[in-house]
Amino acid sequence: MRHLLRIADLDRHELRFLLDRADHFKARPLAAPGLLRRRTVLMYCTRPCARIRVPIETAVSRLGGTPLHAAPGRGRPGHAGRLGEPSQMIGAYTALVVLQICDDAEAVRFARAAHVPVLNALTDAHHPLQTLADLMTLREHLGDLRGRKLACVGPASNVTHSLIEAVALTGLTLAVAAPEGEGPDPAVLARAEEAASGGGKVIVTPDPYEAVKEADAVCTGAWPVSTAATAALTPYRVTADLLSAAGPDPIFLHHLPLRRGAEVEAAVVDGPASRVLAQAGNLLPAAQAVMEALLTNRLAASR
């Protein structure tokens, strides 16, 4: 049984296969209308997110299935004791489970007990689906990712961790500019360094201008809402000046939701460099590609 809980679950051939299939579904949205016919996909959420829920529901519908929603009881969200037995029971009713929960360890426990494939759509430490959409967007605008550079500016997030894991599989250089104490998880960095074989590398620096130097793309994500946090993170705002310090004609990505004037200037997100809408739209074909691969055991066959 294959699951997709993090990008590190894939090898470079499987990642390329998923990106190619995502391109296929983007060109042909109804390419596999009967894959989930008369079947259901359960979305098990303790931290629901509309920007993820909508493309996943649409992906299930395009594959001919019915999306269902469930959440833990009123006890502590995602408590381990509530995940094991339900994950086995759910397999009797559904073809696939999509998780949006907090604890990555509990996602792993859920998958180990499940009798159907499990897709991590959002956890605290990893976001493989968003990363597939990011890589898809980069390929659309930059071509081959090997030798290209992406700069992530601001506090490290679950997407940052998944992008770090993608470096070893794509040959991409990833530069992360984060304040002290808000950088990537050292364990994720260590595993990425051990796995690096495709020529890619990860650079971590507190200096956003150093990170964006010669970058082909610059990305950021949502900041904490508090005024104090915004003030402390101001040096990491993606401004027109910061973007101009990157390579020639860089593109801008954002993992949404965004606040103009906080983590990014309106002139950047609404300007010609922005690929934010294309990036958000790519979540849908990416979800279709992953579901198809998990349901048909195509990942192992792609090696």
Coordinates of N, CA and C in Angstrom, one line a residue, residues 8-244:
A8 N 9.6 13.2 0.6 CA 10.6 12.2 0.8 C 10.1 10.8 0.6
D9 N 8.8 10.6 0.5 CA 8.3 9.2 0.2 C 8.5 8.9 -1.2
L10 N 8.9 9.8 -2.1 CA 9.1 9.6 -3.5 C 10.5 9.5 -3.8
D11 N 10.8 8.8 -5.0 CA 12.1 9.0 -5.5 C 12.0 9.9 -6.7
R12 N 13.2 10.2 -7.4 CA 13.1 11.3 -8.4 C 12.3 10.9 -9.6
H13 N 12.2 9.6 -9.9 CA 11.4 9.1 -11.0 C 9.9 9.3 -10.7
E14 N 9.6 8.9 -9.5 CA 8.2 9.1 -9.1 C 7.7 10.5 -9.1
L15 N 8.6 11.4 -8.6 CA 8.3 12.8 -8.6 C 8.0 13.3 -10.0
R16 N 9.0 13.0 -10.9 CA 8.8 13.4 -12.3 C 7.5 12.9 -12.9
F17 N 7.2 11.6 -12.6 CA 6.0 11.0 -13.1 C 4.8 11.8 -12.6
L18 N 4.7 12.1 -11.3 CA 3.6 12.9 -10.8 C 3.4 14.2 -11.5
L19 N 4.6 14.9 -11.7 CA 4.5 16.2 -12.3 C 4.1 16.1 -13.8
D20 N 4.5 15.1 -14.5 CA 4.1 14.8 -15.8 C 2.6 14.5 -15.9
R21 N 2.1 13.7 -15.0 CA 0.7 13.4 -14.9 C -0.1 14.6 -14.5
A22 N 0.4 15.5 -13.7 CA -0.3 16.7 -13.3 C -0.4 17.6 -14.6
D23 N 0.6 17.7 -15.4 CA 0.6 18.4 -16.6 C -0.5 17.8 -17.6
H24 N -0.6 16.5 -17.6 CA -1.6 15.8 -18.4 C -3.0 16.2 -18.0
F25 N -3.2 16.2 -16.6 CA -4.6 16.5 -16.2 C -4.9 18.0 -16.3
K26 N -3.9 18.8 -16.3 CA -4.2 20.2 -16.6 C -4.6 20.4 -18.0
A27 N -4.0 19.7 -18.9 CA -4.4 19.8 -20.4 C -5.7 19.1 -20.6
R28 N -5.9 18.0 -19.9 CA -7.1 17.2 -20.1 C -7.8 16.9 -18.8
P29 N -8.6 17.9 -18.3 CA -9.1 17.8 -16.9 C -10.0 16.6 -16.6
L30 N -10.6 16.1 -17.7 CA -11.5 14.9 -17.5 C -10.9 13.6 -18.1
A31 N -9.6 13.5 -17.9 CA -8.9 12.4 -18.6 C -9.2 11.0 -18.0
A32 N -9.7 11.0 -16.7 CA -10.0 9.7 -16.1 C -11.3 9.8 -15.3
P33 N -12.4 10.0 -16.0 CA -13.7 10.3 -15.3 C -14.3 9.2 -14.6
G34 N -13.8 7.9 -14.9 CA -14.4 6.8 -14.2 C -13.5 6.2 -13.1
L35 N -12.4 6.8 -12.8 CA -11.5 6.2 -11.8 C -12.1 6.0 -10.5
L36 N -12.9 6.9 -10.0 CA -13.6 6.9 -8.7 C -15.1 6.7 -8.8
R37 N -15.6 6.2 -9.9 CA -17.0 6.0 -10.1 C -17.6 5.2 -9.0
R38 N -18.7 5.8 -8.4 CA -19.4 5.1 -7.3 C -18.5 4.9 -6.1
R39 N -17.4 5.6 -6.0 CA -16.6 5.4 -4.8 C -16.4 6.8 -4.1
T40 N -16.0 6.7 -2.8 CA -15.9 7.9 -2.0 C -14.5 8.2 -1.6
V41 N -14.1 9.4 -1.4 CA -12.8 9.8 -0.8 C -13.1 10.6 0.5
L42 N -12.6 10.2 1.5 CA -12.8 10.8 2.8 C -11.8 11.9 3.1
M43 N -12.2 13.1 3.4 CA -11.3 14.1 3.9 C -11.4 14.2 5.4
Y44 N -10.4 13.8 6.1 CA -10.4 13.7 7.6 C -9.6 14.9 8.1
C45 N -10.3 15.9 8.7 CA -9.7 17.2 9.0 C -9.8 17.6 10.4
T46 N -8.7 18.1 11.0 CA -8.8 18.8 12.2 C -8.3 20.2 12.0
R47 N -7.8 20.5 10.9 CA -7.4 21.9 10.6 C -7.8 22.2 9.1
P48 N -9.2 22.3 8.9 CA -9.7 22.4 7.5 C -9.2 23.7 6.9
C49 N -9.0 23.7 5.6 CA -8.4 24.8 4.9 C -9.2 24.8 3.5
A50 N -9.9 25.9 3.3 CA -10.7 26.0 2.1 C -9.9 26.0 0.8
R51 N -8.7 26.6 0.8 CA -7.9 26.6 -0.4 C -7.4 25.2 -0.8
I52 N -7.4 24.3 0.2 CA -7.0 22.9 -0.1 C -8.3 22.1 -0.4
R53 N -9.3 22.3 0.4 CA -10.5 21.5 0.3 C -11.2 21.7 -1.1
V54 N -11.2 22.9 -1.6 CA -11.9 23.1 -2.9 C -11.2 22.3 -4.1
P55 N -9.9 22.5 -4.3 CA -9.3 21.7 -5.4 C -9.4 20.2 -5.2
I56 N -9.3 19.7 -3.9 CA -9.4 18.3 -3.7 C -10.8 17.7 -4.0
E57 N -11.8 18.5 -3.5 CA -13.2 18.1 -3.8 C -13.4 18.1 -5.3
T58 N -12.9 19.1 -6.0 CA -13.1 19.1 -7.5 C -12.3 18.0 -8.1
A59 N -11.1 17.7 -7.7 CA -10.4 16.6 -8.2 C -11.1 15.3 -8.1
V60 N -11.7 15.0 -6.9 CA -12.5 13.8 -6.7 C -13.7 13.8 -7.6
S61 N -14.4 14.9 -7.8 CA -15.5 14.9 -8.7 C -15.1 14.7 -10.1
R62 N -14.0 15.2 -10.6 CA -13.5 15.0 -12.0 C -13.1 13.6 -12.2
L63 N -12.7 12.9 -11.2 CA -12.4 11.5 -11.3 C -13.6 10.6 -11.1
G64 N -14.8 11.2 -10.9 CA -16.0 10.4 -10.9 C -16.5 10.0 -9.5
G65 N -15.8 10.5 -8.4 CA -16.1 10.1 -7.1 C -16.9 11.1 -6.3
T66 N -17.1 10.8 -5.0 CA -17.8 11.6 -4.1 C -17.0 12.0 -2.9
P67 N -16.7 13.2 -2.6 CA -15.9 13.6 -1.4 C -16.8 13.6 -0.2
L68 N -16.3 13.1 0.9 CA -17.0 13.1 2.2 C -16.1 13.8 3.2
H69 N -16.6 14.3 4.3 CA -15.8 15.0 5.3 C -16.1 14.4 6.7
A70 N -15.0 14.3 7.5 CA -15.2 13.8 8.8 C -14.1 14.5 9.7
A71 N -14.3 14.6 11.0 CA -13.4 15.2 11.9 C -13.4 14.4 13.2
P72 N -12.4 14.5 14.0 CA -12.4 13.8 15.3 C -13.5 14.3 16.2
G73 N -13.8 13.6 17.3 CA -14.8 14.1 18.3 C -14.3 15.3 19.0
R74 N -15.0 15.7 20.0 CA -14.8 16.9 20.7 C -13.6 16.8 21.7
G75 N -12.9 15.7 21.8 CA -11.7 15.6 22.5 C -10.5 16.4 21.9
R76 N -9.4 16.2 22.4 CA -8.2 16.9 21.8 C -8.1 16.5 20.3
P77 N -8.1 17.5 19.4 CA -8.0 17.2 18.0 C -6.9 16.4 17.6
G78 N -7.2 15.3 16.8 CA -6.1 14.5 16.3 C -5.5 13.6 17.3
H79 N -6.1 13.3 18.4 CA -5.5 12.5 19.5 C -5.3 11.1 18.9
A80 N -4.1 10.6 19.2 CA -3.7 9.3 18.6 C -4.7 8.2 18.9
G81 N -5.3 8.2 20.1 CA -6.2 7.1 20.4 C -7.4 7.1 19.5
R82 N -7.7 8.2 18.8 CA -8.9 8.3 18.0 C -8.6 8.0 16.5
L83 N -7.3 7.8 16.2 CA -7.0 7.6 14.8 C -6.8 6.2 14.4
G84 N -6.3 5.3 15.2 CA -6.0 3.9 14.8 C -7.2 3.2 14.3
E85 N -8.2 3.0 15.1 CA -9.4 2.2 14.8 C -10.2 2.8 13.6
P86 N -10.4 4.2 13.7 CA -11.2 4.8 12.6 C -10.5 4.6 11.3
S87 N -9.1 4.6 11.2 CA -8.4 4.5 9.9 C -8.7 3.1 9.3
Q88 N -8.8 2.1 10.2 CA -9.1 0.8 9.7 C -10.6 0.7 9.2
M89 N -11.5 1.2 10.0 CA -12.9 1.2 9.7 C -13.2 1.9 8.4
I90 N -12.5 3.1 8.2 CA -12.8 4.0 7.1 C -12.5 3.2 5.8
G91 N -11.5 2.4 5.8 CA -11.1 1.6 4.6 C -12.2 0.7 4.1
A92 N -13.2 0.4 4.9 CA -14.3 -0.4 4.5 C -15.3 0.4 3.6
Y93 N -15.2 1.7 3.7 CA -16.2 2.5 3.0 C -15.6 3.4 1.9
T94 N -14.3 3.7 1.9 CA -13.8 4.6 1.0 C -12.6 4.1 0.2
A95 N -12.3 4.8 -0.9 CA -11.2 4.4 -1.8 C -9.9 5.0 -1.4
L96 N -10.0 6.1 -0.7 CA -8.8 6.9 -0.4 C -9.1 7.9 0.8
V97 N -8.1 8.2 1.6 CA -8.3 9.2 2.7 C -7.3 10.3 2.5
V98 N -7.9 11.5 2.6 CA -7.1 12.8 2.5 C -7.0 13.4 3.9
L99 N -5.8 13.6 4.5 CA -5.7 14.1 5.8 C -5.3 15.6 5.8
Q100 N -6.0 16.3 6.7 CA -5.6 17.7 7.0 C -5.6 17.8 8.5
I101 N -4.4 17.4 9.1 CA -4.3 17.4 10.6 C -3.1 18.0 11.0
C102 N -2.9 18.1 12.3 CA -1.7 18.9 12.8 C -0.5 18.0 12.9
D103 N -0.6 16.9 13.6 CA 0.6 16.1 14.0 C 1.0 15.1 13.0
D104 N 2.3 15.3 12.5 CA 2.8 14.4 11.4 C 2.9 13.0 11.9
A105 N 3.3 12.8 13.2 CA 3.4 11.5 13.7 C 2.1 10.7 13.7
E106 N 1.0 11.5 14.0 CA -0.3 10.8 14.0 C -0.7 10.5 12.5
A107 N -0.3 11.3 11.6 CA -0.6 11.0 10.2 C 0.1 9.7 9.8
V108 N 1.3 9.5 10.3 CA 2.0 8.3 10.0 C 1.3 7.1 10.6
R109 N 0.9 7.2 11.9 CA 0.1 6.2 12.5 C -1.2 5.9 11.8
F110 N -1.8 6.9 11.4 CA -3.1 6.7 10.6 C -2.8 5.9 9.4
A111 N -1.8 6.3 8.6 CA -1.5 5.6 7.4 C -1.1 4.1 7.6
R112 N -0.3 3.9 8.6 CA 0.1 2.5 8.9 C -1.1 1.6 9.2
A113 N -2.1 2.1 9.8 CA -3.3 1.3 10.2 C -4.3 1.3 9.0
A114 N -4.2 2.2 8.1 CA -5.2 2.3 7.0 C -5.1 1.1 6.0
H115 N -6.3 0.7 5.5 CA -6.3 -0.3 4.4 C -6.5 0.3 3.0
V116 N -6.5 1.6 2.9 CA -6.6 2.3 1.7 C -5.4 3.4 1.6
P117 N -5.1 3.9 0.4 CA -4.1 4.9 0.3 C -4.4 6.2 1.1
V118 N -3.4 6.9 1.6 CA -3.6 8.1 2.4 C -2.8 9.2 1.8
L119 N -3.4 10.3 1.6 CA -2.7 11.5 1.1 C -2.7 12.6 2.1
N120 N -1.5 13.1 2.5 CA -1.3 14.2 3.4 C -1.5 15.5 2.6
A121 N -2.7 16.2 2.9 CA -3.0 17.4 2.2 C -2.5 18.6 3.0
L122 N -2.1 18.4 4.3 CA -1.7 19.5 5.1 C -1.4 19.0 6.5
T123 N -0.2 19.1 7.0 CA 0.2 18.8 8.4 C 1.1 20.0 8.8
D124 N 1.5 20.0 10.1 CA 2.3 21.1 10.6 C 3.7 21.1 9.9
A125 N 4.2 20.0 9.6 CA 5.6 19.9 9.2 C 5.8 19.7 7.7
H126 N 4.7 19.2 7.0 CA 4.9 18.8 5.6 C 3.6 19.2 4.8
H127 N 3.8 19.5 3.5 CA 2.7 19.9 2.6 C 3.1 19.4 1.2
P128 N 3.1 18.1 1.0 CA 3.6 17.6 -0.3 C 2.7 18.1 -1.5
L129 N 1.4 18.2 -1.3 CA 0.5 18.6 -2.4 C 0.8 20.0 -2.9
Q130 N 1.0 20.9 -1.9 CA 1.3 22.3 -2.3 C 2.6 22.3 -3.0
T131 N 3.6 21.5 -2.6 CA 4.9 21.5 -3.2 C 4.8 21.0 -4.6
L132 N 4.0 20.0 -4.9 CA 3.8 19.5 -6.2 C 3.3 20.6 -7.1
A133 N 2.3 21.4 -6.6 CA 1.8 22.5 -7.4 C 2.9 23.6 -7.6
D134 N 3.7 23.8 -6.6 CA 4.8 24.8 -6.8 C 5.8 24.3 -7.9
L135 N 6.2 23.0 -7.8 CA 7.1 22.5 -8.8 C 6.5 22.5 -10.2
M136 N 5.3 22.2 -10.3 CA 4.6 22.2 -11.5 C 4.6 23.7 -12.1
T137 N 4.4 24.7 -11.3 CA 4.4 26.0 -11.7 C 5.8 26.5 -12.1
L138 N 6.8 26.1 -11.4 CA 8.1 26.4 -11.8 C 8.5 25.8 -13.1
R139 N 8.1 24.5 -13.3 CA 8.4 23.9 -14.6 C 7.7 24.6 -15.8
E140 N 6.5 25.0 -15.5 CA 5.8 25.7 -16.6 C 6.5 27.0 -17.1
H141 N 7.1 27.7 -16.1 CA 7.7 29.0 -16.5 C 9.2 29.0 -16.6
L142 N 9.9 27.9 -16.1 CA 11.3 27.9 -16.1 C 11.9 26.7 -16.9
G143 N 11.0 25.7 -17.2 CA 11.5 24.5 -17.9 C 12.2 23.6 -16.9
D144 N 13.2 22.9 -17.3 CA 13.9 21.9 -16.4 C 14.4 22.6 -15.1
L145 N 14.1 22.0 -14.0 CA 14.5 22.6 -12.7 C 15.9 22.5 -12.3
R146 N 16.6 21.5 -12.9 CA 18.0 21.3 -12.6 C 18.8 22.6 -12.8
G147 N 19.5 23.0 -11.8 CA 20.4 24.2 -11.9 C 19.6 25.5 -11.7
R148 N 18.3 25.5 -11.5 CA 17.5 26.7 -11.2 C 17.6 27.0 -9.7
K149 N 17.2 28.2 -9.4 CA 17.3 28.6 -8.0 C 15.9 29.2 -7.5
L150 N 15.4 28.7 -6.4 CA 14.2 29.2 -5.8 C 14.6 29.8 -4.4
A151 N 14.2 31.0 -4.1 CA 14.4 31.6 -2.8 C 13.1 31.6 -2.0
C152 N 13.1 31.1 -0.8 CA 11.9 31.2 0.1 C 12.3 32.2 1.2
V153 N 11.4 33.2 1.3 CA 11.7 34.3 2.3 C 10.7 34.3 3.4
G154 N 11.1 34.4 4.6 CA 10.2 34.5 5.7 C 10.3 33.2 6.6
P155 N 9.5 33.1 7.7 CA 9.6 32.0 8.6 C 9.4 30.7 7.8
A156 N 10.2 29.7 8.2 CA 10.1 28.3 7.5 C 8.7 27.7 7.9
S157 N 8.1 27.0 6.9 CA 6.8 26.4 7.1 C 6.8 25.0 6.6
N158 N 5.6 24.4 6.7 CA 5.5 23.0 6.2 C 5.8 22.9 4.7
V159 N 5.5 24.0 3.9 CA 5.9 24.0 2.5 C 7.4 24.1 2.3
T160 N 8.0 24.9 3.2 CA 9.5 25.0 3.1 C 10.1 23.6 3.3
H161 N 9.6 22.8 4.3 CA 10.2 21.5 4.5 C 10.0 20.6 3.3
S162 N 8.8 20.6 2.7 CA 8.6 19.8 1.5 C 9.4 20.2 0.4
L163 N 9.6 21.5 0.2 CA 10.5 22.0 -0.9 C 12.0 21.5 -0.6
I164 N 12.4 21.6 0.6 CA 13.7 21.1 1.0 C 13.9 19.6 0.5
E165 N 12.9 18.8 0.8 CA 13.0 17.4 0.4 C 12.9 17.3 -1.1
A166 N 12.3 18.2 -1.8 CA 12.3 18.1 -3.3 C 13.6 18.4 -3.9
V167 N 14.4 19.2 -3.2 CA 15.7 19.6 -3.8 C 16.6 18.4 -4.2
A168 N 16.6 17.4 -3.4 CA 17.4 16.2 -3.7 C 16.9 15.4 -4.9
L169 N 15.6 15.6 -5.3 CA 15.0 14.9 -6.3 C 14.9 15.6 -7.7
T170 N 15.2 16.9 -7.6 CA 15.0 17.8 -8.8 C 16.3 18.5 -9.3
G171 N 17.3 18.6 -8.4 CA 18.5 19.3 -8.8 C 18.3 20.8 -8.6
L172 N 17.2 21.2 -8.0 CA 16.9 22.6 -7.7 C 17.8 23.1 -6.5
T173 N 18.2 24.4 -6.6 CA 18.8 25.0 -5.5 C 17.8 25.8 -4.7
L174 N 17.7 25.6 -3.4 CA 16.7 26.3 -2.6 C 17.4 27.1 -1.6
A175 N 17.2 28.4 -1.6 CA 17.8 29.3 -0.6 C 16.6 29.8 0.3
V176 N 16.8 29.5 1.6 CA 15.8 29.9 2.6 C 16.3 31.0 3.5
A177 N 15.6 32.2 3.5 CA 16.0 33.3 4.3 C 15.0 33.4 5.4
A178 N 15.4 33.2 6.6 CA 14.5 33.2 7.8 C 15.1 33.8 9.0
P179 N 14.3 34.5 9.8 CA 14.9 35.0 11.1 C 15.4 33.9 12.0
E180 N 16.3 34.3 12.8 CA 16.9 33.4 13.8 C 15.8 32.7 14.6
G181 N 15.9 31.4 14.7 CA 14.9 30.7 15.5 C 13.7 30.3 14.7
E182 N 13.6 30.8 13.4 CA 12.4 30.4 12.6 C 12.8 29.8 11.3
G183 N 14.0 29.2 11.3 CA 14.4 28.5 10.1 C 13.9 27.1 10.0
P184 N 14.3 26.3 9.0 CA 13.8 25.0 8.8 C 14.2 24.0 9.9
D185 N 13.4 23.0 10.1 CA 13.7 21.9 11.1 C 15.1 21.3 10.7
P186 N 16.0 21.3 11.7 CA 17.4 20.7 11.4 C 17.3 19.3 10.9
A187 N 16.3 18.5 11.4 CA 16.2 17.1 11.0 C 15.9 17.0 9.6
V188 N 15.0 17.9 9.1 CA 14.6 17.9 7.7 C 15.8 18.2 6.8
L189 N 16.6 19.2 7.3 CA 17.8 19.6 6.5 C 18.8 18.5 6.5
A190 N 19.0 17.8 7.6 CA 20.0 16.7 7.6 C 19.6 15.6 6.7
R191 N 18.3 15.2 6.7 CA 17.9 14.2 5.8 C 18.0 14.6 4.3
A192 N 17.7 15.8 4.1 CA 17.9 16.3 2.7 C 19.3 16.2 2.2
E193 N 20.2 16.6 3.1 CA 21.6 16.6 2.8 C 22.1 15.1 2.5
E194 N 21.6 14.2 3.3 CA 22.0 12.8 3.1 C 21.4 12.2 1.8
A195 N 20.2 12.7 1.4 CA 19.6 12.2 0.2 C 20.0 12.9 -1.1
A196 N 20.7 14.0 -0.9 CA 21.1 14.8 -2.1 C 22.0 14.0 -3.1
S197 N 21.4 13.9 -4.3 CA 22.2 13.1 -5.3 C 22.0 13.7 -6.7
G198 N 21.0 14.7 -6.8 CA 20.7 15.2 -8.1 C 21.3 16.5 -8.4
G199 N 22.3 16.9 -7.6 CA 23.0 18.2 -7.8 C 22.3 19.4 -7.2
G200 N 21.2 19.3 -6.5 CA 20.6 20.4 -5.8 C 21.2 20.6 -4.5
K201 N 20.9 21.8 -3.9 CA 21.4 22.1 -2.6 C 20.5 23.0 -1.9
V202 N 20.6 23.1 -0.5 CA 19.8 24.0 0.3 C 20.8 25.0 1.0
I203 N 20.4 26.3 0.9 CA 21.2 27.3 1.6 C 20.2 28.0 2.6
V204 N 20.7 28.1 3.8 CA 19.9 28.8 4.8 C 20.7 30.0 5.3
T205 N 20.0 31.2 5.3 CA 20.7 32.4 5.6 C 19.7 33.4 6.3
P206 N 20.1 34.2 7.2 CA 19.2 35.2 7.7 C 19.0 36.4 6.8
D207 N 19.8 36.5 5.7 CA 19.8 37.7 4.9 C 18.9 37.4 3.6
P208 N 17.7 38.1 3.5 CA 16.9 37.9 2.3 C 17.5 38.3 1.0
Y209 N 18.4 39.3 1.0 CA 19.0 39.7 -0.2 C 20.1 38.7 -0.7
E210 N 20.7 38.0 0.3 CA 21.6 37.0 -0.1 C 20.8 35.8 -0.7
A211 N 19.7 35.5 -0.1 CA 18.9 34.3 -0.6 C 18.4 34.6 -2.0
V212 N 17.9 35.8 -2.3 CA 17.3 36.0 -3.6 C 18.4 36.2 -4.7
K213 N 19.6 36.4 -4.4 CA 20.6 36.7 -5.4 C 20.7 35.6 -6.5
E214 N 20.5 36.0 -7.7 CA 20.5 35.1 -8.9 C 19.4 34.0 -8.8
A215 N 18.3 34.3 -8.1 CA 17.2 33.4 -8.0 C 16.3 33.5 -9.2
D216 N 15.8 32.4 -9.7 CA 14.8 32.4 -10.8 C 13.4 32.6 -10.3
A217 N 13.2 32.3 -9.0 CA 11.8 32.5 -8.5 C 12.0 32.8 -7.0
V218 N 11.0 33.6 -6.5 CA 11.0 34.0 -5.1 C 9.6 33.7 -4.5
C219 N 9.6 33.0 -3.4 CA 8.3 32.7 -2.8 C 8.3 33.1 -1.3
T220 N 7.1 33.2 -0.8 CA 6.8 33.4 0.6 C 5.5 32.8 1.0
G221 N 5.1 32.9 2.3 CA 3.9 32.4 2.7 C 3.3 33.4 3.8
A222 N 2.1 33.0 4.3 CA 1.4 33.9 5.3 C 2.2 34.1 6.5
W223 N 2.2 35.3 7.1 CA 2.8 35.6 8.3 C 1.8 35.5 9.4
P224 N 2.3 35.4 10.7 CA 1.4 35.6 11.8 C 0.6 36.9 11.8
V225 N -0.6 36.9 12.2 CA -1.4 38.1 12.1 C -1.1 39.3 13.0
S226 N -0.4 39.0 14.1 CA -0.2 40.0 15.1 C 0.7 41.2 14.6
T227 N 0.4 42.3 15.1 CA 1.2 43.5 14.7 C 2.7 43.4 15.1
A228 N 2.9 42.8 16.3 CA 4.3 42.6 16.8 C 5.1 41.7 15.8
A229 N 4.4 40.6 15.4 CA 5.1 39.7 14.5 C 5.4 40.3 13.1
T230 N 4.4 41.1 12.7 CA 4.6 41.8 11.4 C 5.8 42.7 11.4
A231 N 5.9 43.5 12.5 CA 7.0 44.4 12.7 C 8.3 43.7 12.7
A232 N 8.4 42.6 13.4 CA 9.7 41.8 13.6 C 10.1 41.2 12.2
L233 N 9.1 40.9 11.4 CA 9.4 40.2 10.1 C 9.5 41.2 8.9
T234 N 9.4 42.5 9.2 CA 9.4 43.4 8.1 C 10.6 43.3 7.2
P235 N 11.8 43.0 7.7 CA 13.0 42.8 6.7 C 12.8 41.7 5.7
Y236 N 11.8 40.8 6.0 CA 11.6 39.6 5.1 C 10.4 39.8 4.2
R237 N 9.9 41.0 4.2 CA 8.8 41.3 3.2 C 9.3 41.3 1.8
V238 N 8.6 40.7 0.9 CA 9.0 40.6 -0.5 C 8.5 41.9 -1.1
T239 N 9.4 42.8 -1.4 CA 9.2 44.1 -2.0 C 9.7 44.1 -3.4
A240 N 9.3 45.2 -4.1 CA 9.8 45.3 -5.5 C 11.3 45.4 -5.5
D241 N 11.9 46.1 -4.4 CA 13.3 46.2 -4.3 C 14.0 44.9 -4.1
L242 N 13.4 44.0 -3.3 CA 14.0 42.7 -3.0 C 13.9 41.8 -4.3
L243 N 12.8 41.9 -5.0 CA 12.6 41.1 -6.2 C 13.6 41.5 -7.3
S244 N 13.9 42.8 -7.3 CA 14.8 43.3 -8.3 C 16.3 42.9 -8.0

